mmCIF file of C-alpha atoms in Angstrom:
data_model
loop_
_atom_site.group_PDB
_atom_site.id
_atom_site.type_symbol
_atom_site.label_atom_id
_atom_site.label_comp_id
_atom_site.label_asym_id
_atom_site.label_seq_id
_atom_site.Cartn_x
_atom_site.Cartn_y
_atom_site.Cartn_z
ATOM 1 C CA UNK A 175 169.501 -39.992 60.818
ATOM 2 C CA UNK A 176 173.149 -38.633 60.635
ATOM 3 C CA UNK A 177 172.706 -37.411 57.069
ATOM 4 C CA UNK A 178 169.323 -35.722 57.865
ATOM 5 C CA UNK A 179 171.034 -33.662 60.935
ATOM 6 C CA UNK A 180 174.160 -33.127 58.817
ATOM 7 C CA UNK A 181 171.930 -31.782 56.033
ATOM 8 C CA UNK A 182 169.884 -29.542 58.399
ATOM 9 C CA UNK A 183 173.013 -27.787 60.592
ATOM 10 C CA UNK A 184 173.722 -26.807 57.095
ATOM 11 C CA UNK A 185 170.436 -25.810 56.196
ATOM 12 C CA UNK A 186 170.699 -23.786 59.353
ATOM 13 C CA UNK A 187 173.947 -22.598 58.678
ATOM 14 C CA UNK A 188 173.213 -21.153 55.299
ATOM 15 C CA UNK A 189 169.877 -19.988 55.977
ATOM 16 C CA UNK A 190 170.792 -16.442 56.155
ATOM 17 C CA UNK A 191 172.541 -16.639 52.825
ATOM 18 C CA UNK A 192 169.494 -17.969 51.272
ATOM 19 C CA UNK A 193 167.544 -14.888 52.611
ATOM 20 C CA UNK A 194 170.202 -12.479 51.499
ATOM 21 C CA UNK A 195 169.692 -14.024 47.886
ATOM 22 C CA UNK A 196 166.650 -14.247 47.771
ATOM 23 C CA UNK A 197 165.316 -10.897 48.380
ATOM 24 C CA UNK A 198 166.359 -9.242 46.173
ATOM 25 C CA UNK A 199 165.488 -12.060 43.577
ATOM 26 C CA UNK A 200 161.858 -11.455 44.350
ATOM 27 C CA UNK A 201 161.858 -7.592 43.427
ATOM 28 C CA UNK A 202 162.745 -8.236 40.211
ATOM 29 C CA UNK A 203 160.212 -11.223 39.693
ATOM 30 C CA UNK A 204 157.282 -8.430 40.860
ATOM 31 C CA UNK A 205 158.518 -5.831 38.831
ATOM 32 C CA UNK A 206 158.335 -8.421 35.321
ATOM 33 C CA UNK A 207 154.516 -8.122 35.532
ATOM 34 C CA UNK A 208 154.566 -4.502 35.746
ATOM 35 C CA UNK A 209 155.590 -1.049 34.069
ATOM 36 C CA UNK A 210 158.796 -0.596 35.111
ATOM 37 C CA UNK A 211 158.247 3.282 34.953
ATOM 38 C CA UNK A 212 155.471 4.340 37.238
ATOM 39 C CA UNK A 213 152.438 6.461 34.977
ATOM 40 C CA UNK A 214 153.115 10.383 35.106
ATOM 41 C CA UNK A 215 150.695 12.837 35.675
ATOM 42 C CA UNK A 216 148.981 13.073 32.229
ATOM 43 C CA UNK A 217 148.117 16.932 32.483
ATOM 44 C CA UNK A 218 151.439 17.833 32.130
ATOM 45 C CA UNK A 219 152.092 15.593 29.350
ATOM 46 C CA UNK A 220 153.051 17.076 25.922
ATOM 47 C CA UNK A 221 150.087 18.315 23.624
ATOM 48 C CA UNK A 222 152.314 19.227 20.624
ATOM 49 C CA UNK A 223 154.585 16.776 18.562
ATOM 50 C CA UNK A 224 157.579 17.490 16.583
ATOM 51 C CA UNK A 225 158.137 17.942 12.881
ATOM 52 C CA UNK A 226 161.976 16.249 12.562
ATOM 53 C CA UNK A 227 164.609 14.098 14.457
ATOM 54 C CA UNK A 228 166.118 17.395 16.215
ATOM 55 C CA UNK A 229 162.524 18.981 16.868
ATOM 56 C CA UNK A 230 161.091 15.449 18.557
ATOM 57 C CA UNK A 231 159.392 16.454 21.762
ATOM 58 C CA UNK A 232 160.515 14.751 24.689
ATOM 59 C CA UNK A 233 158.506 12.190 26.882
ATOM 60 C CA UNK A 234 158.214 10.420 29.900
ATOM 61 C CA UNK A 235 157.165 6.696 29.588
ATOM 62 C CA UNK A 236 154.080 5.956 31.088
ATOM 63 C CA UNK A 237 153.109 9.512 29.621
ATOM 64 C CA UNK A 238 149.864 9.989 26.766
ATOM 65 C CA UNK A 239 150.979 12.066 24.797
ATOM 66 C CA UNK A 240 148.798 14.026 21.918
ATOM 67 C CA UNK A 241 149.177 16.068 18.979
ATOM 68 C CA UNK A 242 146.947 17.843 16.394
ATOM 69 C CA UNK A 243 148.481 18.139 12.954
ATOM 70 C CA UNK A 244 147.569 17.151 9.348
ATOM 71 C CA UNK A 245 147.735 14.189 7.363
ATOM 72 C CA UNK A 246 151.107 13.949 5.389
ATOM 73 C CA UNK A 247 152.792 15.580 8.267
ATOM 74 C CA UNK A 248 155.731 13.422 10.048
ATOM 75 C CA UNK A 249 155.641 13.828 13.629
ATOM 76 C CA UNK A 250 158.342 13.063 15.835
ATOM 77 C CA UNK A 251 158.698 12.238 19.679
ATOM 78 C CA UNK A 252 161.355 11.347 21.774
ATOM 79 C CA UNK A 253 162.143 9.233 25.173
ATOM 80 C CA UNK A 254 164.172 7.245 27.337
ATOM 81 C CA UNK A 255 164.486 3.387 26.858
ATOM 82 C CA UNK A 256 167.552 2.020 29.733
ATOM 83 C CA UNK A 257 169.282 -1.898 29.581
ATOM 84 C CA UNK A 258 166.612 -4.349 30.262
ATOM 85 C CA UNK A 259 163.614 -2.439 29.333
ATOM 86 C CA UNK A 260 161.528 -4.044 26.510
ATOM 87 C CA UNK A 261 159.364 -0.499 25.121
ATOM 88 C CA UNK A 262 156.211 -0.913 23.923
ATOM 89 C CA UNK A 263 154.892 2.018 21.842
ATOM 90 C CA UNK A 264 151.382 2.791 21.455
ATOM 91 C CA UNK A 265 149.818 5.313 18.879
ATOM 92 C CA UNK A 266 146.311 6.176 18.119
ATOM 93 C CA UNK A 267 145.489 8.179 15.062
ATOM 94 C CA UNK A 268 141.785 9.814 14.987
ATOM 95 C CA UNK A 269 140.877 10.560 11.026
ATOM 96 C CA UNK A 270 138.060 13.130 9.639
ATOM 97 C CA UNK A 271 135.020 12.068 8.717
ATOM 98 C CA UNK A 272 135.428 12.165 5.482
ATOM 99 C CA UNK A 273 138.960 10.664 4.009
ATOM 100 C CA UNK A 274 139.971 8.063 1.628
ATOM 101 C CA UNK A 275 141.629 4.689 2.339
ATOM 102 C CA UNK A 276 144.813 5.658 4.511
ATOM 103 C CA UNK A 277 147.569 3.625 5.408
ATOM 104 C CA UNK A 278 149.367 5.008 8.718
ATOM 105 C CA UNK A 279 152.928 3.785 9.951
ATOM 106 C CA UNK A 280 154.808 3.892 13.421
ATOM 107 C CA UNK A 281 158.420 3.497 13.321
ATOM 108 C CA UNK A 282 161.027 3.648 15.929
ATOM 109 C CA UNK A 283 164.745 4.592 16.122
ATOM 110 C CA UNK A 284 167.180 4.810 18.462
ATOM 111 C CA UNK A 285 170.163 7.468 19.736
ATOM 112 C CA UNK A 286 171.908 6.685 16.291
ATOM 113 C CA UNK A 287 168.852 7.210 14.293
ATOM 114 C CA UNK A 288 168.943 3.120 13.137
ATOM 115 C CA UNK A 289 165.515 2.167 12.849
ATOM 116 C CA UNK A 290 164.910 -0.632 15.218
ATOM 117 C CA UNK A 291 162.657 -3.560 14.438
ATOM 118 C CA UNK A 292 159.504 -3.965 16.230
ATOM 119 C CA UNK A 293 159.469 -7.619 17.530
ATOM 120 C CA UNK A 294 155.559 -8.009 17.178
ATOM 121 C CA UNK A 295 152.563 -5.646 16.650
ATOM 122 C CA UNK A 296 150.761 -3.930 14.077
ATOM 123 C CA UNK A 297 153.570 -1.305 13.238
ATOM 124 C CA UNK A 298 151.510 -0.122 9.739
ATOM 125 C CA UNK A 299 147.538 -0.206 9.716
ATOM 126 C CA UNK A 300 145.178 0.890 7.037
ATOM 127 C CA UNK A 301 141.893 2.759 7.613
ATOM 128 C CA UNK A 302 139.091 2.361 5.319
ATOM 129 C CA UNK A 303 136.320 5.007 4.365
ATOM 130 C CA UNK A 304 134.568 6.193 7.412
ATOM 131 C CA UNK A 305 136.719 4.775 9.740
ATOM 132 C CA UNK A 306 136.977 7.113 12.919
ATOM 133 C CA UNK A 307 140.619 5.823 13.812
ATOM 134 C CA UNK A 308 143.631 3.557 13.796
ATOM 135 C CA UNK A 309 145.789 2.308 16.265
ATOM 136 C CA UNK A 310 149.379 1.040 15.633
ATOM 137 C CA UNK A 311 151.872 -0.171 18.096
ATOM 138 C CA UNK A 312 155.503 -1.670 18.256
ATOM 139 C CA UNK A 313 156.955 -3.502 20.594
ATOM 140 C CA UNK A 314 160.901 -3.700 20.082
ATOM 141 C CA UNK A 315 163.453 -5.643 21.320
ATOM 142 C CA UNK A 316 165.335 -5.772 24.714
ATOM 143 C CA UNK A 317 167.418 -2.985 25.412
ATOM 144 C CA UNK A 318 170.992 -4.185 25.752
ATOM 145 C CA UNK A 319 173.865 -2.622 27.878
ATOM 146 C CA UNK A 320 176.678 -3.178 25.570
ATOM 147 C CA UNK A 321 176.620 -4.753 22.443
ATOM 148 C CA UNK A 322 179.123 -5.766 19.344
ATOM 149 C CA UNK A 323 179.632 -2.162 16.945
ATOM 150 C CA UNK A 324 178.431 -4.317 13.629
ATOM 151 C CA UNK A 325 175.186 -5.200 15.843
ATOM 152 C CA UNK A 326 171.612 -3.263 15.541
ATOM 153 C CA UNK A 327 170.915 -4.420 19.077
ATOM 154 C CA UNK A 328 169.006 -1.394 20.700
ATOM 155 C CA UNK A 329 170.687 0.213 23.533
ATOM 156 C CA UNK A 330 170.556 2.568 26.150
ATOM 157 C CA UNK A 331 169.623 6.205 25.121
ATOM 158 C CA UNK A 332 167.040 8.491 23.250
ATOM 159 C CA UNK A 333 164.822 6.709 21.407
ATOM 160 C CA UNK A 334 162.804 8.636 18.401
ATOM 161 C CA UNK A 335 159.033 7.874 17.574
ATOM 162 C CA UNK A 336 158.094 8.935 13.844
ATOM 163 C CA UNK A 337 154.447 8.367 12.644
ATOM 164 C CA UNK A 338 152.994 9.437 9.355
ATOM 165 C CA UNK A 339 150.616 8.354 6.487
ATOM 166 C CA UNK A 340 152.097 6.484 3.646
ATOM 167 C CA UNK A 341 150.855 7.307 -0.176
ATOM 168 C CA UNK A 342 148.573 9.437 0.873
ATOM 169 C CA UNK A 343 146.131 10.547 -2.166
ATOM 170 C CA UNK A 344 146.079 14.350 -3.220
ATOM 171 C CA UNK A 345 142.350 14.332 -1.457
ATOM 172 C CA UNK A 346 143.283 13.711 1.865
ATOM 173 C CA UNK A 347 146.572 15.723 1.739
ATOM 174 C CA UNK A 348 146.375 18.396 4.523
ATOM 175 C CA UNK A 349 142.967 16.768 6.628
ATOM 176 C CA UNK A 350 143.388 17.463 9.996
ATOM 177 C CA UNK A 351 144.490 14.605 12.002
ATOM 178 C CA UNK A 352 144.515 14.571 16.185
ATOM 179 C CA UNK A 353 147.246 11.687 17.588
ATOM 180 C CA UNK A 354 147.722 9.983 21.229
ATOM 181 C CA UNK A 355 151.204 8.306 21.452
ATOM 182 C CA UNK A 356 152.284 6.033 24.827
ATOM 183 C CA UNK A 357 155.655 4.719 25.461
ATOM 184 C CA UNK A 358 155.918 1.753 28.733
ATOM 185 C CA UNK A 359 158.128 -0.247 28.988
ATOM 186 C CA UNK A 360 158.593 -3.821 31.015
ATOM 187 C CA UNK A 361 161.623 -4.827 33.081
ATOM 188 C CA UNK A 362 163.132 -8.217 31.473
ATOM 189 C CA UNK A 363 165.851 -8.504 34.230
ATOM 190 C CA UNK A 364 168.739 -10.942 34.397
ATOM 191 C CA UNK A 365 167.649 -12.995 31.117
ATOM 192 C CA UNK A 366 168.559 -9.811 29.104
ATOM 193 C CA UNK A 367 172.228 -8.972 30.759
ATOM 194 C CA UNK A 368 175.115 -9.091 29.613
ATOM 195 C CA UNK A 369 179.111 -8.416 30.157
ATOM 196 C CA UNK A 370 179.827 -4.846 29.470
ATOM 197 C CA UNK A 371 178.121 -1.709 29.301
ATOM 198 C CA UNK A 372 178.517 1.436 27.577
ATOM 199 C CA UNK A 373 180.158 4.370 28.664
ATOM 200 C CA UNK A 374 177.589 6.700 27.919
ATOM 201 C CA UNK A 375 174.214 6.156 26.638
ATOM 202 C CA UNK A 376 173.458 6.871 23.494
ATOM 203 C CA UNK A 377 171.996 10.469 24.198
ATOM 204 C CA UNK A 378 172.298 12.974 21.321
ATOM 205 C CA UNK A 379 175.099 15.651 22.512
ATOM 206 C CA UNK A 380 176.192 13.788 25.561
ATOM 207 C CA UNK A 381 179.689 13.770 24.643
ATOM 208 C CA UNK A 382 180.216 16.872 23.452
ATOM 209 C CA UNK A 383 178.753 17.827 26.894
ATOM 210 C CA UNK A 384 180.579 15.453 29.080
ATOM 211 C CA UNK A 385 183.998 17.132 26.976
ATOM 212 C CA UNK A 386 182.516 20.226 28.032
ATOM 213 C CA UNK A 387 182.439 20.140 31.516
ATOM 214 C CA UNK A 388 186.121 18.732 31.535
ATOM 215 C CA UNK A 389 187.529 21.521 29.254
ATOM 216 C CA UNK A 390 185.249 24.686 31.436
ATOM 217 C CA UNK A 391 182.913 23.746 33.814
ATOM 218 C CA UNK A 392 181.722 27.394 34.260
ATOM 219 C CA UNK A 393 180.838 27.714 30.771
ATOM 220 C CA UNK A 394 177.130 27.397 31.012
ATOM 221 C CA UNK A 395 176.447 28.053 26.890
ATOM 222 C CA UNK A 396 178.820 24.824 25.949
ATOM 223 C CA UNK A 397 176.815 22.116 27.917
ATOM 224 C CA UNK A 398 173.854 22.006 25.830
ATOM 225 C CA UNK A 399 172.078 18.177 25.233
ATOM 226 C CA UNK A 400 170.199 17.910 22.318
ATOM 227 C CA UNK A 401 167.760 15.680 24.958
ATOM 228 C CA UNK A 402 167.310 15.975 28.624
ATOM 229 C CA UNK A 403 165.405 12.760 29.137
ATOM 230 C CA UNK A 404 166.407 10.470 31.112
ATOM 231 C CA UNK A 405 164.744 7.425 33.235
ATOM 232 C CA UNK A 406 163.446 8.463 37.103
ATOM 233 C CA UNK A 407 166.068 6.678 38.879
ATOM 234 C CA UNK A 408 168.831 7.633 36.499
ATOM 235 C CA UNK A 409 171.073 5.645 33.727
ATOM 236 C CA UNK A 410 172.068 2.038 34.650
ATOM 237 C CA UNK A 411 175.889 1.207 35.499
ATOM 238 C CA UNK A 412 175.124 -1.951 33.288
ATOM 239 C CA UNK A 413 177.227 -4.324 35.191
ATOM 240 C CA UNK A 414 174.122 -5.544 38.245
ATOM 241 C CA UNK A 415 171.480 -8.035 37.294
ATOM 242 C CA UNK A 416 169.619 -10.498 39.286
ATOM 243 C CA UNK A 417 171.510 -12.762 37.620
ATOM 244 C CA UNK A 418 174.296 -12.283 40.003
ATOM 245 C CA UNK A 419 171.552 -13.653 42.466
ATOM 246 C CA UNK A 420 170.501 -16.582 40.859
ATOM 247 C CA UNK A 421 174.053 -17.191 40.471
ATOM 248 C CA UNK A 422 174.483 -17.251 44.150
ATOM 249 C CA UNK A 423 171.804 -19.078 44.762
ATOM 250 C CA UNK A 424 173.564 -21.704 42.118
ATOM 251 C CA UNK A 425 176.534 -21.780 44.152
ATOM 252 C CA UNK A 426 174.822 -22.529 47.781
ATOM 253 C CA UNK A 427 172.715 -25.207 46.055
ATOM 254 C CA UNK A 428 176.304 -26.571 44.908
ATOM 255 C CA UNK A 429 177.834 -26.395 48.096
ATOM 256 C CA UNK A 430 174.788 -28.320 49.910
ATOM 257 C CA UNK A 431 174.975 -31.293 47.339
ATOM 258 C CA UNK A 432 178.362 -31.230 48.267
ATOM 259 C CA UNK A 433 178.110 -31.645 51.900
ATOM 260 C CA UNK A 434 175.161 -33.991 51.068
ATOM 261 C CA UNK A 435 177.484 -36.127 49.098
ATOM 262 C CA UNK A 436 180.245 -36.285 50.942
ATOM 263 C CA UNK A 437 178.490 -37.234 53.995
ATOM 264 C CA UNK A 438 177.120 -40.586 52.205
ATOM 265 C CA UNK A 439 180.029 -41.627 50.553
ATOM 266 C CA UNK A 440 182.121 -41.632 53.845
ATOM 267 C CA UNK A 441 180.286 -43.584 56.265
ATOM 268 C CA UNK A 442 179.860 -44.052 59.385
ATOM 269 C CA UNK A 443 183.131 -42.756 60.700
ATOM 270 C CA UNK A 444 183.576 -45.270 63.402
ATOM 271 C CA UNK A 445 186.414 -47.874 63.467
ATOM 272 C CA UNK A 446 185.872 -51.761 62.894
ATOM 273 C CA UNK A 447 186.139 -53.723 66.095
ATOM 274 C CA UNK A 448 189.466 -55.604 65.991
ATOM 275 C CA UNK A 449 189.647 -58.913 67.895
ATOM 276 C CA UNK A 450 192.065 -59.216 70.718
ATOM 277 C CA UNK A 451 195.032 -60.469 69.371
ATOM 278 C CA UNK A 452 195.060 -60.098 65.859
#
């Protein structure tokens, strides 16, 4: 009976710590089975897509984008991808009619124009005679705050789509081609952190903007980015995860085996009775 009310005054005692801990712990277990950026109005997504790295047009996840152009064409699009994000991107390629076998590829790369591995999904597709379309998608890797310089983890930043037919035969050279492209993205949380962050995400002419503002912040004409995409609630500091939670959580679990523990291995705490005279 002692240990049970020693156990519960500390149950008690520490039961607003566990509520402190564990509210925020559940925000990021919702937000694992969702997009982690909320869908944007498609009518003012982009209709028109790029032609190289430095003409990629910009967009939102949770965005459809579409594009005309014509088979052989690259076309290019851009977004944001911040630590803990795992992208998904989704493209959908409507042929002609008439075409011969085509073989259609999606490939991603990130702020430093590395092309970044897609973890799992059909990434290249081939369409047959008479078939209407083709979808491809490419699900890469956790974005990482910080990572070694010899490492092609992905990181924060601008993150370039390019999708284009491979080998294409001299018939089917200039068809007209009509493409959807959608970027989301789910939050991976703690199991993805790690120690460090960078100091600025990898954002094409970020630095030479950031350098810019130091040397003349009045000079309007020297602060151009190359992209002005960034997530809704702005770039991640890198060092919070809800791993800091669970690590709390850890540590009060800790301290009530503790107090557990010690209270059985002590006793009782009375004294023996001595006889008179001894």
């Amino acid at each position: 009976m002692r240990i049970t009310r020693v156990l519960s005054g500390a149950l008690l005692a520490l039961g607003p710590v566990l509520g402190l801990a564990l509210g925020p712990a559940a925000a990021p277990a919702a937000a694992d089975s969702t997009p982690s950026a909320s869908p944007s109005d498609d009518s003012s997504a982009p209709t028109e897509a790029g032609t190289s790295f430095r003409t990629a047009t910009e967009i939102d996840q949770g965005q459809t984008a579409t594009a005309s152009g014509s088979a052989g064409d690259y076309l290019y699009w851009s977004f944001p991808a911040d630590s803990g994000q795992r992208p998904t991107v989704k493209a959908t390629v409507k042929l002609p009619e008439t075409h011969t076998t085509q073989t259609w590829q999606v490939d991603v790369y990130d702020g430093l124009r590395r092309r970044q591995a897609c973890q799992y999904g059909a990434q290249t597709r081939t369409a047959g005679q008479g078939t209407a379309s083709v979808e491809l998608a490419c699900v890469l890797r956790t974005v990482r705050a910080w990572s070694e310089p010899w490492a092609d983890d992905p990181l924060p930043g601008t993150y370039y789509v390019r999708l284009t037919a491979l080998d294409l035969k001299a018939a089917d050279l200039g068809l007209p081609v009509s493409t959807e492209l959608r970027v989301d993205s789910k939050d991976i949380g703690g199991a993805a952190a790690v120690d460090g962050s960078l100091a600025k995400p990898l954002v094409p002419g970020i630095a030479v903007t950031s350098q810019a503002e130091e040397d003349d912040a009045d000079d309007s004409s020297a602060t151009a980015v190359l992209s002005s995409i960034e997530p809704d609630d702005g770039w991640a500091s890198g060092w919070w995860s809800d791993r800091w939670v669970w690590t709390a959580i850890g540590a009060v679990l800790a301290a009530l085996a503790g107090i557990g523990g010690y209270t059985l291995t002590r006793g009782s705490g009375r004294p023996r009775h001595v006889p008179p005279g001894a």
